[in-house]
PDB file of C-alpha atoms and ligand atoms in Angstrom:
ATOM      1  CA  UNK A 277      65.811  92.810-160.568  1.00  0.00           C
ATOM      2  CA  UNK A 278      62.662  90.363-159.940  1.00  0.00           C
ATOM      3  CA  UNK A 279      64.384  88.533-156.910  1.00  0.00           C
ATOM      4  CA  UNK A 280      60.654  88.193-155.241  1.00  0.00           C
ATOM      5  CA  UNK A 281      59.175  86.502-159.075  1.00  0.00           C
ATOM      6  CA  UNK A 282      56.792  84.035-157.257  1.00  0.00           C
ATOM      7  CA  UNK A 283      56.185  85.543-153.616  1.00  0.00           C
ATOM      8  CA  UNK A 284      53.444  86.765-152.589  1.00  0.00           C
ATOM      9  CA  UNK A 285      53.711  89.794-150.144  1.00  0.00           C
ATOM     10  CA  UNK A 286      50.802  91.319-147.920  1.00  0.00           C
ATOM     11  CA  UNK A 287      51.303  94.379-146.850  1.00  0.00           C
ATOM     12  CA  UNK A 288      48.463  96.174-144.143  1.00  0.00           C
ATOM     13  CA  UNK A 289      47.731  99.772-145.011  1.00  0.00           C
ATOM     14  CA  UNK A 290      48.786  99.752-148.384  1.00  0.00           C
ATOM     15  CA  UNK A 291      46.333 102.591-149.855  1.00  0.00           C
ATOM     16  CA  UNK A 292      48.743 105.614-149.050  1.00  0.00           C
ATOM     17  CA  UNK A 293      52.258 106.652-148.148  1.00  0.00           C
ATOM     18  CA  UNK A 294      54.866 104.065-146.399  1.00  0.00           C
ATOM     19  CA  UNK A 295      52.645 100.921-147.585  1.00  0.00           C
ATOM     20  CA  UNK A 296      51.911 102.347-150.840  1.00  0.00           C
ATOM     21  CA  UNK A 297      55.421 102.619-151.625  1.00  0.00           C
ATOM     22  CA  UNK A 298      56.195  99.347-150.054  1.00  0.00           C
ATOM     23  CA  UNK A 299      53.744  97.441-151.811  1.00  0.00           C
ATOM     24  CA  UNK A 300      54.964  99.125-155.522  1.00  0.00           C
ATOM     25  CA  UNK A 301      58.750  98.120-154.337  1.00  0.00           C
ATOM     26  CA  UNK A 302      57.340  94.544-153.779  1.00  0.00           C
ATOM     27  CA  UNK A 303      55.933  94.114-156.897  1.00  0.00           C
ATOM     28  CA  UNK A 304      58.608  95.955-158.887  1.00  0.00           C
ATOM     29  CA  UNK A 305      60.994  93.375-157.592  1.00  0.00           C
ATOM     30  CA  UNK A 306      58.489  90.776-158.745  1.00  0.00           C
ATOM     31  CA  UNK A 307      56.078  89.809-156.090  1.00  0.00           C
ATOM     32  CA  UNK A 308      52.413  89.212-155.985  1.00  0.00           C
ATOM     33  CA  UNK A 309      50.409  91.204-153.457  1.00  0.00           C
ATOM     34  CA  UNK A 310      47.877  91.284-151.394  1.00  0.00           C
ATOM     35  CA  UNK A 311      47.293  94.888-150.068  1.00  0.00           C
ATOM     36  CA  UNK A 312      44.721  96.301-146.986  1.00  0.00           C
ATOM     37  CA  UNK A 313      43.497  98.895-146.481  1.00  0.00           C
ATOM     38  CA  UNK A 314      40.635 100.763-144.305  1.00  0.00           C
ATOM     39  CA  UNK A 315      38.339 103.360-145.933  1.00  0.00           C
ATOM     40  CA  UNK A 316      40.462 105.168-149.342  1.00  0.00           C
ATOM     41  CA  UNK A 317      38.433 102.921-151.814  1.00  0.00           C
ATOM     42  CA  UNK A 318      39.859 105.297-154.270  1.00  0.00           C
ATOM     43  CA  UNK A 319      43.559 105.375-153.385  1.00  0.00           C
ATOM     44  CA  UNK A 320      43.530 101.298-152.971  1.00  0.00           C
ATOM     45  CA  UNK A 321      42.442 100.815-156.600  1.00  0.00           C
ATOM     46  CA  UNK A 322      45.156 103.327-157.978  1.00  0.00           C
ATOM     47  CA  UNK A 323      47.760 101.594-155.792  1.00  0.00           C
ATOM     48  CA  UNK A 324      45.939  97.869-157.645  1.00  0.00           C
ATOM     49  CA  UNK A 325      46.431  99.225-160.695  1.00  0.00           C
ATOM     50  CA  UNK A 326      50.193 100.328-160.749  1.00  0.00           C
ATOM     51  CA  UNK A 327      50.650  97.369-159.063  1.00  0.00           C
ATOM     52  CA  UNK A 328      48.914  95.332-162.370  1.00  0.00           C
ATOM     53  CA  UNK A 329      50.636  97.424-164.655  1.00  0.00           C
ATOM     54  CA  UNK A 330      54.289  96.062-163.228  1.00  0.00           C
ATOM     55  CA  UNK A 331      52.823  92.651-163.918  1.00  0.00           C
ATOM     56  CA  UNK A 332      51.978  91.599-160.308  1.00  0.00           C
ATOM     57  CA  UNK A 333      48.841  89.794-159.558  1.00  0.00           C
ATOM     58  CA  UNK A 334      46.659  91.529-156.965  1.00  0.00           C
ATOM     59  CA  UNK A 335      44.059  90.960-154.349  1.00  0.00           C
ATOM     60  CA  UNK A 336      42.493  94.096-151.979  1.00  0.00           C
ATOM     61  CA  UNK A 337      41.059  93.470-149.104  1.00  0.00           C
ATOM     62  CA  UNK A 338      39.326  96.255-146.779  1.00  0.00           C
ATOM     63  CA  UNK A 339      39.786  94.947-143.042  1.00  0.00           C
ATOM     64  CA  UNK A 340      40.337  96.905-139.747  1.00  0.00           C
ATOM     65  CA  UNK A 341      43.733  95.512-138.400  1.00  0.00           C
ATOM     66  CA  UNK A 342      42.463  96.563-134.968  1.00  0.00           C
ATOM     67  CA  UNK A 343      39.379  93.793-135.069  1.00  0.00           C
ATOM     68  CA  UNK A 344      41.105  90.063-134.578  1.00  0.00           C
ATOM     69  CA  UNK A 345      38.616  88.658-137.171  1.00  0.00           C
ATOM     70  CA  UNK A 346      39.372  91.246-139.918  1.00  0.00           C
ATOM     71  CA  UNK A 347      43.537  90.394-139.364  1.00  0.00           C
ATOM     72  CA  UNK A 348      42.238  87.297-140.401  1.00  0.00           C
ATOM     73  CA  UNK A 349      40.226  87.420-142.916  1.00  0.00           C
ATOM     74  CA  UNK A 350      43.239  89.204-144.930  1.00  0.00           C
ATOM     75  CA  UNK A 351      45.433  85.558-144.214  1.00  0.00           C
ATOM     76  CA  UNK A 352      42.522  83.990-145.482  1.00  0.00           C
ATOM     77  CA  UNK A 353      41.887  85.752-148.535  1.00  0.00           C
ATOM     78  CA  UNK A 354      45.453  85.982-149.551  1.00  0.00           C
ATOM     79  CA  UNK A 355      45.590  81.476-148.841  1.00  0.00           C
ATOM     80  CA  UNK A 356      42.566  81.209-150.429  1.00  0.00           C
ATOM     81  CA  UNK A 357      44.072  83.525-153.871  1.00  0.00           C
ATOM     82  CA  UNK A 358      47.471  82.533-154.016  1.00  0.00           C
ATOM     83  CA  UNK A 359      47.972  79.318-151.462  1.00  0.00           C
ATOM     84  CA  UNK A 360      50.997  80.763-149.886  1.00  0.00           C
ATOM     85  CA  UNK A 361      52.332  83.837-147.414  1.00  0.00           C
ATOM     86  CA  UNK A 362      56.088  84.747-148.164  1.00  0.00           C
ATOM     87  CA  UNK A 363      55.914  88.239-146.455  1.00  0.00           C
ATOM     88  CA  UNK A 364      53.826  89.844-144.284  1.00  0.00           C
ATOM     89  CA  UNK A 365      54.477  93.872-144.191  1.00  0.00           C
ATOM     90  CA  UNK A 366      52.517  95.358-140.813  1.00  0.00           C
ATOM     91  CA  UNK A 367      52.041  98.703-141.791  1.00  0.00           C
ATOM     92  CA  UNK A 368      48.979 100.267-141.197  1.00  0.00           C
ATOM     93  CA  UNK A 369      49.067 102.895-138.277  1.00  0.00           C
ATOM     94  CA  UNK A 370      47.547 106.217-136.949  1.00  0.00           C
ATOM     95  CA  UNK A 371      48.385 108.576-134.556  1.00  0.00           C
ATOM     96  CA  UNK A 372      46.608 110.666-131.710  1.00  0.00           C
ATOM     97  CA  UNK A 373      48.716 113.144-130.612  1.00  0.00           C
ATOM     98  CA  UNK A 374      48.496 114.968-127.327  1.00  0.00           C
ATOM     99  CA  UNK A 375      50.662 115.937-124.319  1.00  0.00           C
ATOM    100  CA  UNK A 376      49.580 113.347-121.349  1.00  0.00           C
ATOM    101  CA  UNK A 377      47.760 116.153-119.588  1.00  0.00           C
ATOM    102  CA  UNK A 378      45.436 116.571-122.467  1.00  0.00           C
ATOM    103  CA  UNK A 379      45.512 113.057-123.477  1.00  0.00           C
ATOM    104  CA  UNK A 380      42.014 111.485-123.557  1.00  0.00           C
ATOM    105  CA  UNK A 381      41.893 107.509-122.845  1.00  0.00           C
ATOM    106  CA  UNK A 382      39.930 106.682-125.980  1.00  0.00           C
ATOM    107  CA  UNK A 383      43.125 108.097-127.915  1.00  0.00           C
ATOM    108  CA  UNK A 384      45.571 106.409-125.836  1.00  0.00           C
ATOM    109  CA  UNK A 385      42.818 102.773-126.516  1.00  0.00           C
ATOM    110  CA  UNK A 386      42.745 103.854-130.448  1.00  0.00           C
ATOM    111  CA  UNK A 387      46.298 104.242-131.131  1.00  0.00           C
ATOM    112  CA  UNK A 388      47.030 100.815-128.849  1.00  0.00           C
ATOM    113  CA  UNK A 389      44.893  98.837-130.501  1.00  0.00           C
ATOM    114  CA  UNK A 390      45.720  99.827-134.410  1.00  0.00           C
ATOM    115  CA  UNK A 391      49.370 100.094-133.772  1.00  0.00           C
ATOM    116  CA  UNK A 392      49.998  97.671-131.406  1.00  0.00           C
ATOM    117  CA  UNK A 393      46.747  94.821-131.157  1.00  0.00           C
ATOM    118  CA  UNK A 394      46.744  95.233-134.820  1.00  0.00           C
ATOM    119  CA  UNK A 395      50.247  93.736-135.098  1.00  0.00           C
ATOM    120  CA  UNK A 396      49.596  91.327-133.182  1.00  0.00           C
ATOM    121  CA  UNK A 397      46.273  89.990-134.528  1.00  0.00           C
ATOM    122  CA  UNK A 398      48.014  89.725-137.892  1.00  0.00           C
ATOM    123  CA  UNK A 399      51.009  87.627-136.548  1.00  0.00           C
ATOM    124  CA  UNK A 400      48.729  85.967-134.762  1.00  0.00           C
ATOM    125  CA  UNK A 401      46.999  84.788-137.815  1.00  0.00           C
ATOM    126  CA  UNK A 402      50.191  84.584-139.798  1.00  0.00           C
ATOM    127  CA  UNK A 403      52.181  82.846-137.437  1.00  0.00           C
ATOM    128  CA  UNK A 404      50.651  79.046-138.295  1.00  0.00           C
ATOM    129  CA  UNK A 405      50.915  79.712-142.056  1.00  0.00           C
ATOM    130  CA  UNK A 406      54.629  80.423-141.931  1.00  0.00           C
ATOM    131  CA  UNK A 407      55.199  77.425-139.485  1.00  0.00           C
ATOM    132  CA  UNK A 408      53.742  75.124-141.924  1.00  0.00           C
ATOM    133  CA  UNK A 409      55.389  76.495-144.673  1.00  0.00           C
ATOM    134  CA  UNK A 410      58.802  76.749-142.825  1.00  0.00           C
ATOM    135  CA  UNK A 411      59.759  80.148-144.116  1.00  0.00           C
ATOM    136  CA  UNK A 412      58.853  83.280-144.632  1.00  0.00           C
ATOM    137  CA  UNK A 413      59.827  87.614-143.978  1.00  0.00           C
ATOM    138  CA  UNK A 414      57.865  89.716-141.615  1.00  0.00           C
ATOM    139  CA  UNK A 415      58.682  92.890-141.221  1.00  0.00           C
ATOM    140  CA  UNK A 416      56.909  95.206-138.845  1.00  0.00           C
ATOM    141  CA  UNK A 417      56.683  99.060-139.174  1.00  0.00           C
ATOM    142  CA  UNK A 418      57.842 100.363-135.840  1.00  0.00           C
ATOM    143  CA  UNK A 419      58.986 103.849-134.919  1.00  0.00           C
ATOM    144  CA  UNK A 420      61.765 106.311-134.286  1.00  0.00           C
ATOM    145  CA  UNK A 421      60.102 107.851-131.408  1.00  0.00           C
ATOM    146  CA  UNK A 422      59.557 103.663-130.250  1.00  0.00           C
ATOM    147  CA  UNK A 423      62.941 104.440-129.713  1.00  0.00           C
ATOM    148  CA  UNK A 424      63.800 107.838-128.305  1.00  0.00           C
ATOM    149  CA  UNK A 425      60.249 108.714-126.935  1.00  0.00           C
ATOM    150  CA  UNK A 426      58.317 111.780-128.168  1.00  0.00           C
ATOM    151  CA  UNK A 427      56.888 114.904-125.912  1.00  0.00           C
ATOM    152  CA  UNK A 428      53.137 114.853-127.430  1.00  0.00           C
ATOM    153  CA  UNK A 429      53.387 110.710-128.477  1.00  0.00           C
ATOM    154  CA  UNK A 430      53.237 108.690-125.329  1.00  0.00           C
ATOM    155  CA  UNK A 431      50.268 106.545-126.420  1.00  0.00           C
ATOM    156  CA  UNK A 432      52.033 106.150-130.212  1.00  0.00           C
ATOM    157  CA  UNK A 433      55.655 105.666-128.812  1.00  0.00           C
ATOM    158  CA  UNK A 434      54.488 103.323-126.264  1.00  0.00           C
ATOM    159  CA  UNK A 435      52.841 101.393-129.476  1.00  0.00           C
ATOM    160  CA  UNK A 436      56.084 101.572-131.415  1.00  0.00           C
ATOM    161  CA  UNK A 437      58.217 100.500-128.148  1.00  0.00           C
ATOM    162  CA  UNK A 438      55.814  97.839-128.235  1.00  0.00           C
ATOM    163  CA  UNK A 439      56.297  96.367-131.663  1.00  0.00           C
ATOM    164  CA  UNK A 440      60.278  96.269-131.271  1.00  0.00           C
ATOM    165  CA  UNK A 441      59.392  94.127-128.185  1.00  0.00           C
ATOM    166  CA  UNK A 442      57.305  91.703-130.348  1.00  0.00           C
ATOM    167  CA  UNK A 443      59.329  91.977-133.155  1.00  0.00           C
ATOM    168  CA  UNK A 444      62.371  90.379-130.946  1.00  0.00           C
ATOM    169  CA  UNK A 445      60.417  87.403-129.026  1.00  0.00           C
ATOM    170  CA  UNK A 446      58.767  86.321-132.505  1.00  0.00           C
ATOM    171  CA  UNK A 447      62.717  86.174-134.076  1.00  0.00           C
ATOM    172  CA  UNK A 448      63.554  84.246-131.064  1.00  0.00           C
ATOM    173  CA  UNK A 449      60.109  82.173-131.256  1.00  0.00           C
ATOM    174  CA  UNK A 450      60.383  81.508-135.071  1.00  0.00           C
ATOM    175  CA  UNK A 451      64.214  81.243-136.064  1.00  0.00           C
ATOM    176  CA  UNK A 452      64.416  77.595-135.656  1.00  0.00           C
ATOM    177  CA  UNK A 453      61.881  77.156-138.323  1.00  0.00           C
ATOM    178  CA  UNK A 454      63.478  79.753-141.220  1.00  0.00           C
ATOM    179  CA  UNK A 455      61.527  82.739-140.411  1.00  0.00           C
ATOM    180  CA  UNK A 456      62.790  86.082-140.230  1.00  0.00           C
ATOM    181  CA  UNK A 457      61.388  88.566-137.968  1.00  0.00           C
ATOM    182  CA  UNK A 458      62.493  91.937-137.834  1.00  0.00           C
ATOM    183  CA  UNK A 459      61.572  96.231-137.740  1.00  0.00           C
ATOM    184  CA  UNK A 460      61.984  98.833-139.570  1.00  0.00           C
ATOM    185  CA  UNK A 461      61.792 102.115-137.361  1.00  0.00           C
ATOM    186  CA  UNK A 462      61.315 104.999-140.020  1.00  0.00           C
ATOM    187  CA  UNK A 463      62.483 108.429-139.157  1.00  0.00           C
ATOM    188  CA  UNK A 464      60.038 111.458-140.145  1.00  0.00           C
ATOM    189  CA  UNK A 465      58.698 110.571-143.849  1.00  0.00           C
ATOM    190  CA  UNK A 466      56.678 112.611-145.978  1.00  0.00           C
ATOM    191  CA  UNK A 467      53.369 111.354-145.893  1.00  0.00           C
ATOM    192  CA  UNK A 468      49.351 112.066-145.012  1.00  0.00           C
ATOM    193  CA  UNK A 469      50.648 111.230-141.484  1.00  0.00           C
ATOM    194  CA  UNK A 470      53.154 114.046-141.238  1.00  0.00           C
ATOM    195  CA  UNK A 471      51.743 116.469-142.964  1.00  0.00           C
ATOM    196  CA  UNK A 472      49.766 118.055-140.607  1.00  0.00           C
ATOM    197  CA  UNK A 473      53.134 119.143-138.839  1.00  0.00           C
ATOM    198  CA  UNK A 474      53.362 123.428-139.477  1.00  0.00           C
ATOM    199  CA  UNK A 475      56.085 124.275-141.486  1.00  0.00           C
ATOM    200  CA  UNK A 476      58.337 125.639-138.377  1.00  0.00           C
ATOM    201  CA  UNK A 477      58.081 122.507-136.718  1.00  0.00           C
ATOM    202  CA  UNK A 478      58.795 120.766-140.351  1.00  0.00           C
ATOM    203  CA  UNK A 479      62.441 123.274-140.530  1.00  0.00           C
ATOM    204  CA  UNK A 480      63.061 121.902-137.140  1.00  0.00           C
ATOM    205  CA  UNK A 481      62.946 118.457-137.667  1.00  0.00           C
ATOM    206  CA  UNK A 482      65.268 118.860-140.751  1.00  0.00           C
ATOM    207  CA  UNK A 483      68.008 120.639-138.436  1.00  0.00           C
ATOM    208  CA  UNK A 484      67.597 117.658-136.153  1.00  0.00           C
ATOM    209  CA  UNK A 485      68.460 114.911-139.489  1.00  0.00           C
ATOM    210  CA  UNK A 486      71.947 114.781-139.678  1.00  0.00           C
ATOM    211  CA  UNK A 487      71.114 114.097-143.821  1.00  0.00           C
ATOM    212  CA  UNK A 488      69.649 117.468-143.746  1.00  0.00           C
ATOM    213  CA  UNK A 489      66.679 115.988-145.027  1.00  0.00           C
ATOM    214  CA  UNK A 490      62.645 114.622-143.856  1.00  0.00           C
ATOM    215  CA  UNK A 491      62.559 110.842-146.222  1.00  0.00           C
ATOM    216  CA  UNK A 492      60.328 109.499-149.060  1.00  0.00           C
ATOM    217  CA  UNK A 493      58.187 106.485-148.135  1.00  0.00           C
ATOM    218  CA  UNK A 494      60.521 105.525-151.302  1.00  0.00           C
ATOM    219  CA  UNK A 495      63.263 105.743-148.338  1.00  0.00           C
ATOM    220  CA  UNK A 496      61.901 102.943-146.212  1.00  0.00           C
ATOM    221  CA  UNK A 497      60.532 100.822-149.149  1.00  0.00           C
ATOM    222  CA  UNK A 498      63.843 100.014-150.240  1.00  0.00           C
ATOM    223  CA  UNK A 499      64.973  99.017-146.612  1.00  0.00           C
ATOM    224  CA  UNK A 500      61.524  97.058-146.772  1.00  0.00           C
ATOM    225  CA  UNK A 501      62.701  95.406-150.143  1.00  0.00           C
ATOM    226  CA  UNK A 502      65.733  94.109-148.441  1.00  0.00           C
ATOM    227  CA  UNK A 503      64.160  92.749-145.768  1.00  0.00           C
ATOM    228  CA  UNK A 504      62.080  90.956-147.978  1.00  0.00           C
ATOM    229  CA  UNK A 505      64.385  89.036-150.152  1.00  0.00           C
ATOM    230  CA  UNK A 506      67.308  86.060-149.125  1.00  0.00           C
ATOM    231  CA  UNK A 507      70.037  88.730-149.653  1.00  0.00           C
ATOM    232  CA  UNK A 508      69.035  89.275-145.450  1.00  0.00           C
ATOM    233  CA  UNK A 509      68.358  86.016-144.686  1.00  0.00           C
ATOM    234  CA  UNK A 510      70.853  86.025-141.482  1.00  0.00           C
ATOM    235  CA  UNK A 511      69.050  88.959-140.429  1.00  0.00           C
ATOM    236  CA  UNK A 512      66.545  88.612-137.617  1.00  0.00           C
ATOM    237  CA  UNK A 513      65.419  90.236-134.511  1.00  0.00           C
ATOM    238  CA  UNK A 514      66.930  93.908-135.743  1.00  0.00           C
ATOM    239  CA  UNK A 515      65.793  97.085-136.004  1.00  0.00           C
ATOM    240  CA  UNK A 516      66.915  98.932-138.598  1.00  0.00           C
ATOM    241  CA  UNK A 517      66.613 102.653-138.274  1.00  0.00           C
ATOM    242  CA  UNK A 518      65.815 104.907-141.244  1.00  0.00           C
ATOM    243  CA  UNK A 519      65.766 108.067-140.145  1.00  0.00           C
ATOM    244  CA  UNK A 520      68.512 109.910-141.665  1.00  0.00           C
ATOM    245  CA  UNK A 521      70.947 109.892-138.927  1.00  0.00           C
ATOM    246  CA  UNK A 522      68.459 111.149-136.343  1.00  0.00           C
ATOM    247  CA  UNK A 523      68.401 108.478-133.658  1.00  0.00           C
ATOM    248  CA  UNK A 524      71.885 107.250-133.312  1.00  0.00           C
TER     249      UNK A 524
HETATM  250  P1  LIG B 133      49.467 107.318-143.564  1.00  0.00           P
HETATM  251  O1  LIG B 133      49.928 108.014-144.779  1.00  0.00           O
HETATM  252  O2  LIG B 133      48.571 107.997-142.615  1.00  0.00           O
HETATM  253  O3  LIG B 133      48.798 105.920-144.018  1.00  0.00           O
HETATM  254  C1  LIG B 133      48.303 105.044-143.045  1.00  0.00           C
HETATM  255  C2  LIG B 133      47.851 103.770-143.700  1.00  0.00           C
HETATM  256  O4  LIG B 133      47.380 102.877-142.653  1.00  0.00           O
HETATM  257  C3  LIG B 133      46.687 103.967-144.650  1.00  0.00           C
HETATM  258  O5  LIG B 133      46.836 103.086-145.744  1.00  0.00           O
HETATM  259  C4  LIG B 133      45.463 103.571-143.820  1.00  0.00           C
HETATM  260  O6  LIG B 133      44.401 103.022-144.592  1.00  0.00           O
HETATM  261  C5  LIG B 133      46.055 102.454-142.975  1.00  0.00           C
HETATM  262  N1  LIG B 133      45.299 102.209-141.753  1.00  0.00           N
HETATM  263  C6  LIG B 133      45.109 103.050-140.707  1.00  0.00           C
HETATM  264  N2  LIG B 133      44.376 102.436-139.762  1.00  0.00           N
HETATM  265  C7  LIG B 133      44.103 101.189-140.217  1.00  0.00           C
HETATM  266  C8  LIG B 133      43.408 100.077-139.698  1.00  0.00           C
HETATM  267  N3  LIG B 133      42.822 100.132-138.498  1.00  0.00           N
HETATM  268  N4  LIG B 133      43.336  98.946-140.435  1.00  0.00           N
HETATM  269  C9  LIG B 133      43.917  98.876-141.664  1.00  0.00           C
HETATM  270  N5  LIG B 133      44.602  99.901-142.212  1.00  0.00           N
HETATM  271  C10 LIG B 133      44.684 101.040-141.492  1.00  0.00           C
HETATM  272  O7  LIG B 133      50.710 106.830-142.672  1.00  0.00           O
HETATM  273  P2  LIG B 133      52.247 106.575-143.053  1.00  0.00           P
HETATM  274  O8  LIG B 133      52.989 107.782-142.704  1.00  0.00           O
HETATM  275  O9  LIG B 133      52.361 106.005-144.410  1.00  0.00           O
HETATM  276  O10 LIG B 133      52.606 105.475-141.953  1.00  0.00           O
HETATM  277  C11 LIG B 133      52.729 104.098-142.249  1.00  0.00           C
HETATM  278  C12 LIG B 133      53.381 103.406-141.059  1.00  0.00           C
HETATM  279  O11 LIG B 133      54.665 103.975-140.815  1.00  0.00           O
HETATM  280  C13 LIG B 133      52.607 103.561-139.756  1.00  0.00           C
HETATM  281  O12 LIG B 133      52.706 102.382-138.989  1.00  0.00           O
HETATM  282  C14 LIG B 133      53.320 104.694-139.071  1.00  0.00           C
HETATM  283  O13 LIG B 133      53.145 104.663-137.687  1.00  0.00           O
HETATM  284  C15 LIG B 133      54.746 104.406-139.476  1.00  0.00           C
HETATM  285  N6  LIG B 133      55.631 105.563-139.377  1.00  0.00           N
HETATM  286  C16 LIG B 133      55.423 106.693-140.123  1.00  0.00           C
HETATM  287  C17 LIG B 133      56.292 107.758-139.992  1.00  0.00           C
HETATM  288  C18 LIG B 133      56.141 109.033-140.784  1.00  0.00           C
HETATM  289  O14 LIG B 133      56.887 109.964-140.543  1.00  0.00           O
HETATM  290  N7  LIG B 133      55.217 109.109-141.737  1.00  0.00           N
HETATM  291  C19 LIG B 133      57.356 107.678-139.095  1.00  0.00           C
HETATM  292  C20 LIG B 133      57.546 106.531-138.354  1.00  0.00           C
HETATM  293  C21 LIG B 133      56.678 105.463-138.504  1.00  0.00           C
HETATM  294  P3  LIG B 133      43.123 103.895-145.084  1.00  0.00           P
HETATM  295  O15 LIG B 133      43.663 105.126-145.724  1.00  0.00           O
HETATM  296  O16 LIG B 133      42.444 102.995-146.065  1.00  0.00           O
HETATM  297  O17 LIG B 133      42.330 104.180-143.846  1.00  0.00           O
END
């Protein structure tokens, strides 16, 4: 179903896992994209080209979301290729996992200022376009543990916590002018990000899921697509969980 022929999506941290997925979802259902991404030249063009082969248009553009010019130099680029911003997807995140006693301050700074500053310095740079438009879907990548809190994740959860807080003032900032604001909070997904977990800690997770199961970036995508489209346009301000059950 192309229900997005004629948007234009970009989505941050598009080269692997969650944003991969989300960016082929968005184009599937008809959208043009622009997709960032930081340093895998290699994956970015493979995610271009299956993007191009569903018969989106496509622009890349390699920009640290943590730098405030960078955020906007991808709004620029993506005005300057296709004159309009329907979605913004903010994506792109890391982790620095430690317990607080072992926790150095440049990973608590590093993880704050991708997963957090980054969001904001692309609604920042988003928020005019959208005003002047009068419409337009963001939807920002937030976190289970943004929730519930994570032994190990204080500097990531506190990031995650974060975005839900943004998420909700922009709804309340922008509704008046027909743009949706809202989070997705994935569960654990299978991805570069979780991989690292050992196997035990894996089989525990699972018998935490009530599904039984860890998700598919595919998982979130299609939450993602929803988001994106008019189908949820009296949606705004939520977080919607997608975690199998987990946080409930
Ligand atoms: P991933 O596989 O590690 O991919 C991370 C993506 O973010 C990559 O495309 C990477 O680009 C990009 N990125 C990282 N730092 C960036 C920066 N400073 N500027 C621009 N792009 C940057 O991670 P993932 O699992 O797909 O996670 C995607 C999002 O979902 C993140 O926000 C993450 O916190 C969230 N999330 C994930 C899980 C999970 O279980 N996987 C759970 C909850 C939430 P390059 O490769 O080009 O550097």
């Amino acid at each position: 179903m192309k229900c997005l022929k004629d948007k234009v999506a970009v989505v941050t941290g598009a080269s692997r896992g969650i944003g991969k997925a989300i960016a082929i979802e968005l184009a599937s259902m008809g959208a043009d994209l622009v997709l960032n991404y930081r340093s895998s030249v290699e994956s970015i063009k493979d995610v271009a080209k299956e993007i191009e082969d569903l018969g989106s248009k496509v622009h890349v553009v390699r920009a640290d979301v943590s730098l405030f010019e960078d955020s906007e130099k991808i709004m620029k680029e993506a005005l300057d290729k296709f004159g309009k911003i329907d979605i913004l997807v903010n994506n792109a995140g890391i982790t620095k996992d430690a317990l607080m006693l072992r926790m150095k301050e440049e990973d608590f700074d590093k993880v704050i200022s991708v997963n957090l500053k980054g969001v904001y310095n692309c609604l920042k740079h988003i928020t005019p376009i959208m005003l002047k438009q009068r419409s337009g879907k963001i939807i920002n990548i937030s976190s289970v543990v943004g929730i519930s809190g994570n032994a190990g994740q204080c500097n990531y959860s506190a990031a995650k916590a974060g975005v839900i807080g943004m998420t909700k003032s922009l709804a309340k900032e922008l509704g008046s002018r027909g743009i949706t604001v809202n989070a997705v909070a994935p569960g654990y997904i299978k991805t570069d990000m979780t991989e690292v977990l050992s196997d035990k800690v894996k089989k525990n997770i699972e018998g935490m899921i009530p599904l039984k199961r860890i998700g598919n970036p595919e998982d979130i995508a299609n939450v993602v697509g929803f988001l994106s489209t008019e189908k949820s346009s009296y949606v705004t301000g939520q977080v919607i969980s997608v975690d199998g059950g987990m946080a409930m």
